[in-house]
mmCIF file of C-alpha atoms and ligand atoms in Angstrom:
data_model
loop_
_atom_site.group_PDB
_atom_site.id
_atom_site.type_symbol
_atom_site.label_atom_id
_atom_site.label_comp_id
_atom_site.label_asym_id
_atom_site.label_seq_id
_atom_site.Cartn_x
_atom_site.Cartn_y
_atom_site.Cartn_z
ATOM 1 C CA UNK S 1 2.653 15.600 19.916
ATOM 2 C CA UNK S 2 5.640 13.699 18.353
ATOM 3 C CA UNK S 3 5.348 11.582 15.568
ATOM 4 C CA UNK S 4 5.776 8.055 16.480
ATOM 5 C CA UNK S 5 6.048 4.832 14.439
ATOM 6 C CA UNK S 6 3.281 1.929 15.789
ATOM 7 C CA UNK S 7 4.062 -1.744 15.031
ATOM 8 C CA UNK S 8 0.725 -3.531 14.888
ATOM 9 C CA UNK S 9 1.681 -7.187 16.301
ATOM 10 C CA UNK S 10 -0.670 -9.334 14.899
ATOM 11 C CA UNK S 11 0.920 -11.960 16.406
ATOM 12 C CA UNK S 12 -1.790 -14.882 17.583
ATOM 13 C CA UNK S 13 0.197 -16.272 20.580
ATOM 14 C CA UNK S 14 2.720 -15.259 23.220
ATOM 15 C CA UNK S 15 5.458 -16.815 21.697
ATOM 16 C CA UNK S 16 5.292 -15.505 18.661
ATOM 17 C CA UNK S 17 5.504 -11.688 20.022
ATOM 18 C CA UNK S 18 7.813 -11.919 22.072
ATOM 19 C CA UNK S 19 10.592 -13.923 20.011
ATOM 20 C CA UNK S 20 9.647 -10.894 17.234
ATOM 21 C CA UNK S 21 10.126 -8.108 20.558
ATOM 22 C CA UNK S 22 13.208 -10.018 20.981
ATOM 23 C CA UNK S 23 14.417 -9.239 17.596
ATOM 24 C CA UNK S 24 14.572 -5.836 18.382
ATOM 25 C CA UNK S 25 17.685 -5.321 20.997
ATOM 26 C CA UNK S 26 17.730 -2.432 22.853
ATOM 27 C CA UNK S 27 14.844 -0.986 20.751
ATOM 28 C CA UNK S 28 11.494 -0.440 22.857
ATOM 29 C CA UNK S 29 9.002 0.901 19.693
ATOM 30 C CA UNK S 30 5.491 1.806 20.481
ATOM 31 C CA UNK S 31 3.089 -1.598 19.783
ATOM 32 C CA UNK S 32 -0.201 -2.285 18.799
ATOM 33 C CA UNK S 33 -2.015 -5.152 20.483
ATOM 34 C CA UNK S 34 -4.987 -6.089 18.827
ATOM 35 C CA UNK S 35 -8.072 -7.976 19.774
ATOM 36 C CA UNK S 36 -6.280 -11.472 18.048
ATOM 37 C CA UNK S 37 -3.805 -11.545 20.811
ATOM 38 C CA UNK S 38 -5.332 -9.820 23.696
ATOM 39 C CA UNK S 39 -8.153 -12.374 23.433
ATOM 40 C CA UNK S 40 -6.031 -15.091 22.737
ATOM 41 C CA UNK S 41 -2.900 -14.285 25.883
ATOM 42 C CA UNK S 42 -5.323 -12.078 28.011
ATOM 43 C CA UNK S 43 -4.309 -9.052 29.793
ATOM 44 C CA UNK S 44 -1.089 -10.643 31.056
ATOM 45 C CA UNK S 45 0.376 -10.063 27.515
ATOM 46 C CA UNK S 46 -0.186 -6.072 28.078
ATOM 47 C CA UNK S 47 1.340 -6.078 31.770
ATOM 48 C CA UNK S 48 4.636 -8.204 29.958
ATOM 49 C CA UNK S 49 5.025 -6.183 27.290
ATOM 50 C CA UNK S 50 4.848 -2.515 29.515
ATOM 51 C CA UNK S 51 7.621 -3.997 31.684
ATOM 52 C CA UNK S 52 9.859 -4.150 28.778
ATOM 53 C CA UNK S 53 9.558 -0.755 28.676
ATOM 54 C CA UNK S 54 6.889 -0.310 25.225
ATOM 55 C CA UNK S 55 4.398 2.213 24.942
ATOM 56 C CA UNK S 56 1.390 0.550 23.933
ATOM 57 C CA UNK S 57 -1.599 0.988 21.893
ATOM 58 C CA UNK S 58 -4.565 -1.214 22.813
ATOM 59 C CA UNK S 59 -6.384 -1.822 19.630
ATOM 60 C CA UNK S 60 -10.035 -3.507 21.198
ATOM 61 C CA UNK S 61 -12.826 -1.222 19.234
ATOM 62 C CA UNK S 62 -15.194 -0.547 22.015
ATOM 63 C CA UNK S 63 -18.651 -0.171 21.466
ATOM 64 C CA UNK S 64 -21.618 -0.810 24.174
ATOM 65 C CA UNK S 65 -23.843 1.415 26.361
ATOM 66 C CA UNK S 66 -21.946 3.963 28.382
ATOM 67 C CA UNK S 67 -21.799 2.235 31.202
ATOM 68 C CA UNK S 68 -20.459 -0.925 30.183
ATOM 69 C CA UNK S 69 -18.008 1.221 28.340
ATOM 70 C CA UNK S 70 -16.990 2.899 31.174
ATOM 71 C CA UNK S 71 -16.557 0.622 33.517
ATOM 72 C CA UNK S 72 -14.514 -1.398 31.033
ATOM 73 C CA UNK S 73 -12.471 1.450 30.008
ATOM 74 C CA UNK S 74 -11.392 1.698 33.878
ATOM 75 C CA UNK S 75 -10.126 -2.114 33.673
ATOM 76 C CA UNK S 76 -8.235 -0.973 30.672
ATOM 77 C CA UNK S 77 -6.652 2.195 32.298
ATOM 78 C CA UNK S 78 -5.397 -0.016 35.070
ATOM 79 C CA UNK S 79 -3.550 -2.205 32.619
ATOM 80 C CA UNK S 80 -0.913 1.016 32.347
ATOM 81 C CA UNK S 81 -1.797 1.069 28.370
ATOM 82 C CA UNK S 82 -1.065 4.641 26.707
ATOM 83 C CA UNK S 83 -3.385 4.536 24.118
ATOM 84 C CA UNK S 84 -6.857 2.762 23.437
ATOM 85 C CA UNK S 85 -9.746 2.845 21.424
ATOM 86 C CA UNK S 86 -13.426 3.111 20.540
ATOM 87 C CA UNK S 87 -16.045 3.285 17.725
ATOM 88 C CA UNK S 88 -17.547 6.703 17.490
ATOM 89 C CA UNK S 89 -20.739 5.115 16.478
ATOM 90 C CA UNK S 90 -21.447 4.628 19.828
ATOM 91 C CA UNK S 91 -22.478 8.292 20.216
ATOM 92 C CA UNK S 92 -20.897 11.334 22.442
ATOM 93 C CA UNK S 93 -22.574 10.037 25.481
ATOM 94 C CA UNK S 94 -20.843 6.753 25.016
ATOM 95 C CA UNK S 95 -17.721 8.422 24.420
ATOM 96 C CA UNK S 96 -17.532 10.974 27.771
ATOM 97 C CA UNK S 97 -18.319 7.809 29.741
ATOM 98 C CA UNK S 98 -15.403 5.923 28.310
ATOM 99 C CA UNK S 99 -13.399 9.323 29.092
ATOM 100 C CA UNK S 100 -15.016 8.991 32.879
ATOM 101 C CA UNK S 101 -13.595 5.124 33.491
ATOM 102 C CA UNK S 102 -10.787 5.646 31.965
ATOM 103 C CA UNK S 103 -9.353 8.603 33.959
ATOM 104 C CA UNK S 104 -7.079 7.368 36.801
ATOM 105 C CA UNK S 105 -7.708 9.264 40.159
ATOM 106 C CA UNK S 106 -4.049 11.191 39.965
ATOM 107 C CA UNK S 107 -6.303 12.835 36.768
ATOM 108 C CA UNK S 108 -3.807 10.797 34.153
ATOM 109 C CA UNK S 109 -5.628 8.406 31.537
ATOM 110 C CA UNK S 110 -4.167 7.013 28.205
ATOM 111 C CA UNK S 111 -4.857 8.777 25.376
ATOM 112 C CA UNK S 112 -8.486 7.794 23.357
ATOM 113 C CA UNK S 113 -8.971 7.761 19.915
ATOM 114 C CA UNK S 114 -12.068 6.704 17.827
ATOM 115 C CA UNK S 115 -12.920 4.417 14.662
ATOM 116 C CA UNK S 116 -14.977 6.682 12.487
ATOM 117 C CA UNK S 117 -16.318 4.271 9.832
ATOM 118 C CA UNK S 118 -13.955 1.134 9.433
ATOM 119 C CA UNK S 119 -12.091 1.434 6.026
ATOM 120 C CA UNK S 120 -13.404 -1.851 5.490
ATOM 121 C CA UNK S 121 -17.467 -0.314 4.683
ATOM 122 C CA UNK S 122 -17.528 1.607 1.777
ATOM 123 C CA UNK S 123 -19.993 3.891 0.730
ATOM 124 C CA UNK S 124 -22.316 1.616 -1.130
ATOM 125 C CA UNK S 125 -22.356 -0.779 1.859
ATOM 126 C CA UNK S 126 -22.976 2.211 4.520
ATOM 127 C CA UNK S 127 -25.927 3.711 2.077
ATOM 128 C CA UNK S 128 -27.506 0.358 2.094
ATOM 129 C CA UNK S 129 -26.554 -1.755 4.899
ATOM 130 C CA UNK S 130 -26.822 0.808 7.488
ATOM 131 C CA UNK S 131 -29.074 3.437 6.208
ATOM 132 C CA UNK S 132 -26.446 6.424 6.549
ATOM 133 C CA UNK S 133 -27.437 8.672 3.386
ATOM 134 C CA UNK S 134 -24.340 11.009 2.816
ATOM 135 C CA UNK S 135 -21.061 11.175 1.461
ATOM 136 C CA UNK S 136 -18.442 8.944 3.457
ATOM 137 C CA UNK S 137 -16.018 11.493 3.876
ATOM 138 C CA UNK S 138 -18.751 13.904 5.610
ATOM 139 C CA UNK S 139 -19.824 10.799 7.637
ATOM 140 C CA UNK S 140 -16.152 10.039 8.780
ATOM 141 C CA UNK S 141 -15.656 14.089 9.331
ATOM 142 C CA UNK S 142 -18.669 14.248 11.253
ATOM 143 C CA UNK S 143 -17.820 11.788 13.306
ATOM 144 C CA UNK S 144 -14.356 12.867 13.993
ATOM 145 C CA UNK S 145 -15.791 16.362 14.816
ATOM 146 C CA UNK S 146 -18.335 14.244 17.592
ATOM 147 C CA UNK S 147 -15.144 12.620 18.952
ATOM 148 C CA UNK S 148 -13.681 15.903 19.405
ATOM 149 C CA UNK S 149 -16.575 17.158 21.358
ATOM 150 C CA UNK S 150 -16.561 14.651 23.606
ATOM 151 C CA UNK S 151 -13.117 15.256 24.640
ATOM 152 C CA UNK S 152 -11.213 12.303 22.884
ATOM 153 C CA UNK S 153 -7.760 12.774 21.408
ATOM 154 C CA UNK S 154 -8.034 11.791 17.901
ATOM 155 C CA UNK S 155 -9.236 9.214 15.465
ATOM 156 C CA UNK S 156 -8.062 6.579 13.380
ATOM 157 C CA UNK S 157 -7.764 7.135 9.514
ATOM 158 C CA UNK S 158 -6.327 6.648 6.648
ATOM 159 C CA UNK S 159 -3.597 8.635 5.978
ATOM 160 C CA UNK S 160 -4.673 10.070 3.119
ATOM 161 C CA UNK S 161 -7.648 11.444 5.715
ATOM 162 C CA UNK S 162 -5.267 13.201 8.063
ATOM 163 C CA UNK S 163 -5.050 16.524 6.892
ATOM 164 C CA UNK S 164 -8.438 16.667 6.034
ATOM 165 C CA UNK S 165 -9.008 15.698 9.802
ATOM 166 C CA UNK S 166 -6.579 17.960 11.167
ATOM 167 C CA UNK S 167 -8.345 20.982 9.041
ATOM 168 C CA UNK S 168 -11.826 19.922 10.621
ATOM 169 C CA UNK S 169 -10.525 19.189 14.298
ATOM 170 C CA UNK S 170 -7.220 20.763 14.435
ATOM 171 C CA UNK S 171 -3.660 20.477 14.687
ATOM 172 C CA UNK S 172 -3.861 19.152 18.126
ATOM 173 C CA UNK S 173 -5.974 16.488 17.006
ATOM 174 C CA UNK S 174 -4.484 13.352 16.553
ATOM 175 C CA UNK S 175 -4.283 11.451 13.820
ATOM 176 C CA UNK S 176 -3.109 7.618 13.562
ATOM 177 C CA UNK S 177 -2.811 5.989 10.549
ATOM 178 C CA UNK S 178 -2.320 2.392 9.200
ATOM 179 C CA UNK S 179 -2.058 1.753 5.131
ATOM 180 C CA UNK S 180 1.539 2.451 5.293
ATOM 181 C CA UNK S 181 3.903 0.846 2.820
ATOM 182 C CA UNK S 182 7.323 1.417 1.504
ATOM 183 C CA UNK S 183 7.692 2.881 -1.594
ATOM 184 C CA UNK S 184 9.287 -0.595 -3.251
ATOM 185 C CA UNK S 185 7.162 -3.140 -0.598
ATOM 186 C CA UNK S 186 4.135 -5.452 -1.537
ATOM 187 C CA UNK S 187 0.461 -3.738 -0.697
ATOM 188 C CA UNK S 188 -0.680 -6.672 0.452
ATOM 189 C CA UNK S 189 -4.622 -6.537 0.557
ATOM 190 C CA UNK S 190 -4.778 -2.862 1.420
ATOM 191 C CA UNK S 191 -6.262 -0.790 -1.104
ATOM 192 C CA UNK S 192 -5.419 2.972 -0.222
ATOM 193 C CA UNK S 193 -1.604 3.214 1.050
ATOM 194 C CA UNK S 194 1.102 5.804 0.987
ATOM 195 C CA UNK S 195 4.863 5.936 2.204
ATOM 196 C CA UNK S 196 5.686 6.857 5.865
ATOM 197 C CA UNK S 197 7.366 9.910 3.691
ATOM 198 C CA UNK S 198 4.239 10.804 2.597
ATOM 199 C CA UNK S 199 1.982 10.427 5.861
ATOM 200 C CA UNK S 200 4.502 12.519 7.324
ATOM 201 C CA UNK S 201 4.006 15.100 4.520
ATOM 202 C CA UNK S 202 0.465 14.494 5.214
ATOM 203 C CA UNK S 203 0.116 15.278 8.679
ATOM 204 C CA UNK S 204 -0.135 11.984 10.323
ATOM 205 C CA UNK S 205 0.827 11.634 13.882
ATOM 206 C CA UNK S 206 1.132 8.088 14.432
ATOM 207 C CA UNK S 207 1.443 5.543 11.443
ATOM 208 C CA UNK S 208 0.744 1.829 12.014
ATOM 209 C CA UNK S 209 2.423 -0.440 10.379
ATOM 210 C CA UNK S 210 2.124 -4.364 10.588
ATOM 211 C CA UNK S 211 3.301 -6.532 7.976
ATOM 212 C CA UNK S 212 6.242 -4.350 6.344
ATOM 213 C CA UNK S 213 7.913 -4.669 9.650
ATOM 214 C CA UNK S 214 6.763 -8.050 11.256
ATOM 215 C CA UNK S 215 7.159 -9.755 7.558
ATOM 216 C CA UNK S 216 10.417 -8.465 6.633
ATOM 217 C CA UNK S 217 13.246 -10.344 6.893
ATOM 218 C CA UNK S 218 14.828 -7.961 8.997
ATOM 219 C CA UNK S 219 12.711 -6.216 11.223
ATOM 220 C CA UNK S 220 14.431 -3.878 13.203
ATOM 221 C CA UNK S 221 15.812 -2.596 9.961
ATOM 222 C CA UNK S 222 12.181 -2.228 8.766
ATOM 223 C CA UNK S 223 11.486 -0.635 12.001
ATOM 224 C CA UNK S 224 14.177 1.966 11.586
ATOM 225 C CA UNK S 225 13.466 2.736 7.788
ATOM 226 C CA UNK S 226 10.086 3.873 8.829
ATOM 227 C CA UNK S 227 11.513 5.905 11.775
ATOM 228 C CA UNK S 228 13.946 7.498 9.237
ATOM 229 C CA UNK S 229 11.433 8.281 6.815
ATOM 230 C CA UNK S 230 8.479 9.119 9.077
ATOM 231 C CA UNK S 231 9.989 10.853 12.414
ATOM 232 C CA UNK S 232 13.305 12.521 11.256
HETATM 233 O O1 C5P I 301 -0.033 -5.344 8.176
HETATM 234 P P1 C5P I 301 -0.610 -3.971 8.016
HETATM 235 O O2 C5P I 301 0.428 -2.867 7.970
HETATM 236 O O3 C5P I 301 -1.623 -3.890 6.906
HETATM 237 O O4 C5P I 301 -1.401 -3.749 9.395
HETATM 238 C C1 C5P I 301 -2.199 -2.634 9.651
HETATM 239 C C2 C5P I 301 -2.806 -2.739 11.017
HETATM 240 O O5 C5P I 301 -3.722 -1.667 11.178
HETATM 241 C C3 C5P I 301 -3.594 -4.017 11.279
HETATM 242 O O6 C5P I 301 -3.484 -4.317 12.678
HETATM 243 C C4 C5P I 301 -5.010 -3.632 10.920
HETATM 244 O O7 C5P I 301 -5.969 -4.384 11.604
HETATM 245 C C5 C5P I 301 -5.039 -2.171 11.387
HETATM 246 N N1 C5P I 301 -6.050 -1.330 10.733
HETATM 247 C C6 C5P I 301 -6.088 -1.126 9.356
HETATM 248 N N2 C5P I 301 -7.056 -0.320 8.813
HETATM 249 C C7 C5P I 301 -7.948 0.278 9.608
HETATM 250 C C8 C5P I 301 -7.921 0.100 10.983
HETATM 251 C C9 C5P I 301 -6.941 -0.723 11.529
HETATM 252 O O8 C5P I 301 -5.261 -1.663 8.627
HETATM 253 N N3 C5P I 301 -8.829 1.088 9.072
#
């Protein structure tokens, strides 16, 4: 797998993506599209943006019973998207039938990665909130390890996760990472971040990155700074 660099455009309207795409030239980086736009400019947005010619990452979280999964997963695999999303929480059984819909009948399907627990519950939260009585890092190991079973292609962590991940799952496993912030950029409200130098050093595979590229007053040089640092 090659190491790419994401761009997570949290962007809440059409406009606004595509005069920041337009920024970019001849450039056609890999995007995130999250559930802010998708539910705000529908799956029109994700048919535009693949004609430019943009790999894309459909950030939408799934989580239902299998068969709603599945059949939703097939909607999404028609959409030409080359990556997507689910919550491992919603079991192994949950994940083969989003695996099911989303394989195309030529046997292709975008890759599928899974939220282990969202860096947004911490341990005190999980322990009481939802009853899950170990360590978080088991709990987010474990869960990568169920993803694996059920055939998925990675999970989504924090980069300071990855080689822990890659140690449990293996190499092949992939790892995508957001929390990434230049060495002399503004944190913002993220709490555990590291350098695309050092998720590279790491192991990541993919790093997102939103704000230190859609913020910046230039983005495409942004873009390629994290290209230099991460993928070279
Ligand atoms: O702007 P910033 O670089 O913080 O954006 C990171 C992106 O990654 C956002 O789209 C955010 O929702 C997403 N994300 C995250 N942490 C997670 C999962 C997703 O920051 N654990």
């Amino acid at each position: 797998m090659n190491r790419d660099v994401i761009i997570a455009c949290d962007f809440a309207s059409k406009e606004e993506v595509m005069t920041f795409l337009n920024r970019f030239g001849d450039e056609r980086p890999f995007v995130k599209i999250g559930m802010e736009l998708y539910y705000s400019a529908g799956p029109d947005i994700v048919r535009e943006i693949k004609e430019r010619g943009h790999k894309i990452f459909l950030d939408l979280k799934l989580h239902d019973i299998p068969n709603t999964v599945k059949k939703s997963m097939n909607v999404l695999s028609r959409l030409g998207v080359d990556m997507t999303n689910l919550h491992a929480a919603g079991t192994i059984a949950m994940m083969e039938a989003a695996i099911e819909g989303l394989t195309r009948p030529d046997g292709t399907r975008p890759l599928l990665i899974a939220v282990t627990q969202l860096t947004s519950t911490g341990e005190d939260r999980m322990r009481e909130e939802l009853l899950i009585d170990h360590p978080i890092d088991e709990v987010v190991m474990h869960y990568a390890a169920n993803a694996k079973k059920a055939g998925l292609d990675g999970v989504v962590c924090s980069p300071l996760e990855a080689g822990k991940v890659h140690e449990t799952c293996g190499k092949q496993f992939i790892t995508v990472t957001p929390g990434v912030r230049f060495a002399d950029g503004d944190i913002g409200d993220q709490v555990r971040v590291t350098t695309p130098a050092k998720a590279k050093e790491i192991g990541s595979d993919f790093i997102v990155v939103g704000r230190p590229i859609t913020a910046a007053a230039d983005p495409l040089a942004a873009y390629k700074r994290c290209v230099e640092e991460f993928c070279k």
